[in-house]
PDB file of C-alpha atoms and ligand atoms in Angstrom:
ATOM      1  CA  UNK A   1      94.643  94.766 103.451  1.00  0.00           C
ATOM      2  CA  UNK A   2      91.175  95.516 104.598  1.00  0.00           C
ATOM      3  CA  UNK A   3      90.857  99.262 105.780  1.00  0.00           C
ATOM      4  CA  UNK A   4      89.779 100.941 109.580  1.00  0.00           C
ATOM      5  CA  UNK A   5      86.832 102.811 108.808  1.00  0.00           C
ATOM      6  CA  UNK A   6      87.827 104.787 112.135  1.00  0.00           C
ATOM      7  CA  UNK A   7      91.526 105.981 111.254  1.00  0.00           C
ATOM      8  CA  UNK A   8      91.610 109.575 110.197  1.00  0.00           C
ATOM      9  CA  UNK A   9      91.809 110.439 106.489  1.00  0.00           C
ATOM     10  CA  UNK A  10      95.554 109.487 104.643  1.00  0.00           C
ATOM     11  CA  UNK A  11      95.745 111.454 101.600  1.00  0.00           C
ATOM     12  CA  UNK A  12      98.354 109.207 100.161  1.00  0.00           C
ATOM     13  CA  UNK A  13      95.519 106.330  99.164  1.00  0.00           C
ATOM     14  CA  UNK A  14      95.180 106.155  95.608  1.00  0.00           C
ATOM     15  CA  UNK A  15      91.696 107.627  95.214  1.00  0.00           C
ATOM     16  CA  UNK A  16      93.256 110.387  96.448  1.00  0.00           C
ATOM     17  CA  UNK A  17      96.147 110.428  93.879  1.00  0.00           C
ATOM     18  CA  UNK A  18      93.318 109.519  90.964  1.00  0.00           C
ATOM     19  CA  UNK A  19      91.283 113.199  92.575  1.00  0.00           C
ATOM     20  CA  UNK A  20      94.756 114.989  92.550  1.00  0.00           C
ATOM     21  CA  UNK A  21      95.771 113.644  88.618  1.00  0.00           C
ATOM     22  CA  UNK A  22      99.079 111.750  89.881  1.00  0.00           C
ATOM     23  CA  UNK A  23      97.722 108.633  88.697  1.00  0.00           C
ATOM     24  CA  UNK A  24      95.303 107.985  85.233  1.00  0.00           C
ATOM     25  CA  UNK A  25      91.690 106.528  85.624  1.00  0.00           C
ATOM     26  CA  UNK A  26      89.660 105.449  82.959  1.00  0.00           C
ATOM     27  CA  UNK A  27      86.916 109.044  83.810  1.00  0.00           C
ATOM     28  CA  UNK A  28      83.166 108.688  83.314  1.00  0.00           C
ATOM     29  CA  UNK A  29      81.881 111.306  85.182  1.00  0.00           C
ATOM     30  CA  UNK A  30      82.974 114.441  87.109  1.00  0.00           C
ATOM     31  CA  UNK A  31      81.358 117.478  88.789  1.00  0.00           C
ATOM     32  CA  UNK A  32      81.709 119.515  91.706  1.00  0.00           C
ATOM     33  CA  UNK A  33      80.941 117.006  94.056  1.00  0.00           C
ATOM     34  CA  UNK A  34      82.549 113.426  92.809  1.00  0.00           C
ATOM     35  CA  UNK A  35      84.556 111.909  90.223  1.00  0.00           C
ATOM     36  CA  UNK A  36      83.250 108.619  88.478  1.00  0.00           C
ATOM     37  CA  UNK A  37      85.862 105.961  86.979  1.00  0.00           C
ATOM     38  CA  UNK A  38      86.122 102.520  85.678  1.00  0.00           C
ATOM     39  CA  UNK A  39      86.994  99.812  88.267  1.00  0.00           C
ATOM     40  CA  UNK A  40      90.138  98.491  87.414  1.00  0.00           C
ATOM     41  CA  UNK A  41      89.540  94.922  87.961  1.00  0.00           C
ATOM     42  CA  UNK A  42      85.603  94.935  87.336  1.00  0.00           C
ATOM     43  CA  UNK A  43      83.323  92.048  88.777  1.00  0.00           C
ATOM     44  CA  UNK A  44      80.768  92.956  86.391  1.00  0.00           C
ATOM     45  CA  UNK A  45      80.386  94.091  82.132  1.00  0.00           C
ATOM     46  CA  UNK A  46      80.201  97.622  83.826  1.00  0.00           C
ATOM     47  CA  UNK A  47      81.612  98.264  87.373  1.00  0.00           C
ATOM     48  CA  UNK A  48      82.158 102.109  88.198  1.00  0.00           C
ATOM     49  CA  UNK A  49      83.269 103.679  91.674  1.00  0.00           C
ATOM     50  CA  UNK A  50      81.730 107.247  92.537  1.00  0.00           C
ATOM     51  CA  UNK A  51      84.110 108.859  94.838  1.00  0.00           C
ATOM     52  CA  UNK A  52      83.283 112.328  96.235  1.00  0.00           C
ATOM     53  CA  UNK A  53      86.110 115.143  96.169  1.00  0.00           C
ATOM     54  CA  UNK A  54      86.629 115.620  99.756  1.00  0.00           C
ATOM     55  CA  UNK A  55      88.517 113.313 101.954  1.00  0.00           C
ATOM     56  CA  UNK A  56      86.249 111.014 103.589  1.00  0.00           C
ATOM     57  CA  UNK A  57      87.165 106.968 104.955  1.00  0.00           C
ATOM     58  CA  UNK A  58      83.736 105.462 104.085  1.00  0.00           C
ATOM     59  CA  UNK A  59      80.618 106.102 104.110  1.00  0.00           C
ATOM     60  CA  UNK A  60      80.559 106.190 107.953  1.00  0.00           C
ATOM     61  CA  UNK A  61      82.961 109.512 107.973  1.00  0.00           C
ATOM     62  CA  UNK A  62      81.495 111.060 105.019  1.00  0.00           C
ATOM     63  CA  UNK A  63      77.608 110.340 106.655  1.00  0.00           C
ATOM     64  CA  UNK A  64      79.056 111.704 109.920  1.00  0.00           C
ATOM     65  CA  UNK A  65      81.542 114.574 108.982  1.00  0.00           C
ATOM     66  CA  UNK A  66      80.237 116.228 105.100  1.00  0.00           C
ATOM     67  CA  UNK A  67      77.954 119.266 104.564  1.00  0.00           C
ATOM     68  CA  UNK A  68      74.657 118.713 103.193  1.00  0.00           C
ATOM     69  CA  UNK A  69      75.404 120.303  99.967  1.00  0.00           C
ATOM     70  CA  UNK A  70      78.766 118.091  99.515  1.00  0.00           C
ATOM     71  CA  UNK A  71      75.799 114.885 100.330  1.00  0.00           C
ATOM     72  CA  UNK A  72      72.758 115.930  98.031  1.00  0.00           C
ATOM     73  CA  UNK A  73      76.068 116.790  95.598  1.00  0.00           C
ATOM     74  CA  UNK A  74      77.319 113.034  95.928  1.00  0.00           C
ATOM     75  CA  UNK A  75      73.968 111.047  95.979  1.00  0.00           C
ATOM     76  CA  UNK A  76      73.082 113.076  92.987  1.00  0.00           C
ATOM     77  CA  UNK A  77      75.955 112.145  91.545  1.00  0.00           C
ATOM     78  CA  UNK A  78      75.373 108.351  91.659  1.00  0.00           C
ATOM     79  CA  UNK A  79      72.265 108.440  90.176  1.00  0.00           C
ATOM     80  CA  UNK A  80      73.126 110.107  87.371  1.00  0.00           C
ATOM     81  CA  UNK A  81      76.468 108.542  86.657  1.00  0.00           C
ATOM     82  CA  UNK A  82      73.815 105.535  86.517  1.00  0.00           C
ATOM     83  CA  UNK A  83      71.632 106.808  84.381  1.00  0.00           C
ATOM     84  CA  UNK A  84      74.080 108.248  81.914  1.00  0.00           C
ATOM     85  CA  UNK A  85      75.630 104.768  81.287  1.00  0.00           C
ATOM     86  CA  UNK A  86      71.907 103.434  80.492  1.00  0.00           C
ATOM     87  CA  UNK A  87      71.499 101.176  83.732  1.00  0.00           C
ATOM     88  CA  UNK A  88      68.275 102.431  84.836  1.00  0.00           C
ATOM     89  CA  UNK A  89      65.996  99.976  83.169  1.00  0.00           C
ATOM     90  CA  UNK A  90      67.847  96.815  82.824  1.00  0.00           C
ATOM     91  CA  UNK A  91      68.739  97.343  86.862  1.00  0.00           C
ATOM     92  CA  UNK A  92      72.095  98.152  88.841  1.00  0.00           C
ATOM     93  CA  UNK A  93      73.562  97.393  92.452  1.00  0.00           C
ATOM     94  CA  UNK A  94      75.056 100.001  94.454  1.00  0.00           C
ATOM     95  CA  UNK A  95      77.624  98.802  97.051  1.00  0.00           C
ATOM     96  CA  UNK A  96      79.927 100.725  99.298  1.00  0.00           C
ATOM     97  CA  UNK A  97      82.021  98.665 101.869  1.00  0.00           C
ATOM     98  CA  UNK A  98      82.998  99.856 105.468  1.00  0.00           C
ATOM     99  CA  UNK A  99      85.764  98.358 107.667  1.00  0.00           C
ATOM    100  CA  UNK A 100      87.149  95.272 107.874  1.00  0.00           C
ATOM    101  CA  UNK A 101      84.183  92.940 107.732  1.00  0.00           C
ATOM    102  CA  UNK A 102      82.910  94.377 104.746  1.00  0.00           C
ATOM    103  CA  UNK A 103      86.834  93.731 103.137  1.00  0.00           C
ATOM    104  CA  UNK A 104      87.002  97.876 102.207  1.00  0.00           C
ATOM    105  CA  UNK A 105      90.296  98.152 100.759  1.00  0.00           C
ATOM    106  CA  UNK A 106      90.982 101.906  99.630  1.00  0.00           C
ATOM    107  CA  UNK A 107      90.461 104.541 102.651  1.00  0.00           C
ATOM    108  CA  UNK A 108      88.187 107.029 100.299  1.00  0.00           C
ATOM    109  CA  UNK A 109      84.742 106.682 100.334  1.00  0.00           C
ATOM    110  CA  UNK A 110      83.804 104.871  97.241  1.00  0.00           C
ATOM    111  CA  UNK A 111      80.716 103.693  95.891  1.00  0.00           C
ATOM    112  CA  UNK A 112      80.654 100.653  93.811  1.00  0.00           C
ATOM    113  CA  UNK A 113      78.278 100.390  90.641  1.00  0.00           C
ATOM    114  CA  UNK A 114      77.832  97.359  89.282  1.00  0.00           C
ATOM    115  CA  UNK A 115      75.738  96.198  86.165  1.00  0.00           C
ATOM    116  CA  UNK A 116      75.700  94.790  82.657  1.00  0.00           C
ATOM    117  CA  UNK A 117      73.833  90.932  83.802  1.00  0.00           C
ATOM    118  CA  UNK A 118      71.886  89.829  86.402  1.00  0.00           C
ATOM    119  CA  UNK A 119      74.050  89.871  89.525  1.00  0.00           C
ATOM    120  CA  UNK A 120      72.822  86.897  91.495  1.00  0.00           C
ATOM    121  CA  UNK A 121      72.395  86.679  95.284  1.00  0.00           C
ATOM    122  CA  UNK A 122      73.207  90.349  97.256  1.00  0.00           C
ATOM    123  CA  UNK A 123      75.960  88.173  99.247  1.00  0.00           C
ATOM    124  CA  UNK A 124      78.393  85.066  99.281  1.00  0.00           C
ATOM    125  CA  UNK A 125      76.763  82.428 101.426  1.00  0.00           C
TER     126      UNK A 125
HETATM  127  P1  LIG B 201      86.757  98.135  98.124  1.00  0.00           P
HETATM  128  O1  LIG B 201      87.124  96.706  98.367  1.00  0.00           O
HETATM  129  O2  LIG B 201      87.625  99.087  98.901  1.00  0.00           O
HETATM  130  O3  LIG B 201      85.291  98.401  98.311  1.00  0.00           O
HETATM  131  O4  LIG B 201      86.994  98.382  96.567  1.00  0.00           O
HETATM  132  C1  LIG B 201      88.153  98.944  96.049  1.00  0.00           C
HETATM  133  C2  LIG B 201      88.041  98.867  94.545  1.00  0.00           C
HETATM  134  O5  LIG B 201      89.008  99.722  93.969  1.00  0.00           O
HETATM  135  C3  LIG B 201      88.307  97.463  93.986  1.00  0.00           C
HETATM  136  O6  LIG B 201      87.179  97.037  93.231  1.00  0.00           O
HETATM  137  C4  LIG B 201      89.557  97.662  93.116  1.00  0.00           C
HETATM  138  O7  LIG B 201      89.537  96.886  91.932  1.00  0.00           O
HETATM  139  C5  LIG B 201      89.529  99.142  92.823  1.00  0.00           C
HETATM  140  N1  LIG B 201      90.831  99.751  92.605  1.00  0.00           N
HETATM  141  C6  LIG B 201      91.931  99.621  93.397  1.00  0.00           C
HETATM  142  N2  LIG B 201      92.949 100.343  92.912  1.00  0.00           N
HETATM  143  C7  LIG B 201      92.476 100.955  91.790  1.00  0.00           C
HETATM  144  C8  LIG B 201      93.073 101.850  90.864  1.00  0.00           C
HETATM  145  O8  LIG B 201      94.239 102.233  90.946  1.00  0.00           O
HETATM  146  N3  LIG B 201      92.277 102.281  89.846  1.00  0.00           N
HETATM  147  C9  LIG B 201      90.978 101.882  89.711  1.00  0.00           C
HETATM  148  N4  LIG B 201      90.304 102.361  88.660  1.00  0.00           N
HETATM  149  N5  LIG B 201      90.390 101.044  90.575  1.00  0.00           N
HETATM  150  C10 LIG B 201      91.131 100.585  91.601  1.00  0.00           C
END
């Protein structure tokens, strides 16, 4: 069920439950600002989601509604969650749906890292 983008925050969504320890993730990275895990049903050899610790839809809300400190914090993040798994040099993607066209499932902002081959076209034709 693709997500609104524009419905307030439900803290029931399971990035939320992964943040709060009610449910397990397979952890690569945490600080202050985001928690990194293993994609559960990965489209590529290595597929992470960064998720940042406050409660944020998408992107949109979080690029809208977060401090600067909580943004620098979560970009920050990303790239080093990157380069800490080694994907600098052979080359990531970064991906982070919004809404229903982009098929965003889970109403947390998450960012999608994807790597480990060379992942063909940006989009579906
Ligand atoms: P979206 O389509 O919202 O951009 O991506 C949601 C992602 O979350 C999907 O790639 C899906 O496999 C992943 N996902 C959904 N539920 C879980 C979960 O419980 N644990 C983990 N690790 N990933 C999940």
């Amino acid at each position: 069920m693709a997500v609104d983008a524009t419905l307030p925050y439900d803290d029931s969504n399971i990035f939320a439950k992964i943040l709060r320890g009610e449910i397990p993730c397979a952890k690569v990275y945490e600080d202050d600002h985001a928690l990194a895990f293993n994609d559960i049903n990965p489209q590529a050899p290595t597929h992470i989601l960064v998720i940042p610790r406050g409660p944020y839809v998408s992107w949109d809300d979080f690029s809208a509604r977060a401090d600067d400190a909580e943004i620098a914090g979560f970009i920050r993040a990303v790239g080093a969650v990157a380069r800490e798994a080694g994907l600098v040099e052979p080359g990531y993607r970064l991906l982070a749906n919004v809404g229903p066209h982009s098929h965003q499932e889970v109403p947390h902002l998450h960012v999608h890292i994807l790597a480990g081959r060379p992942l063909g076209p940006m989009l579906a034709k």
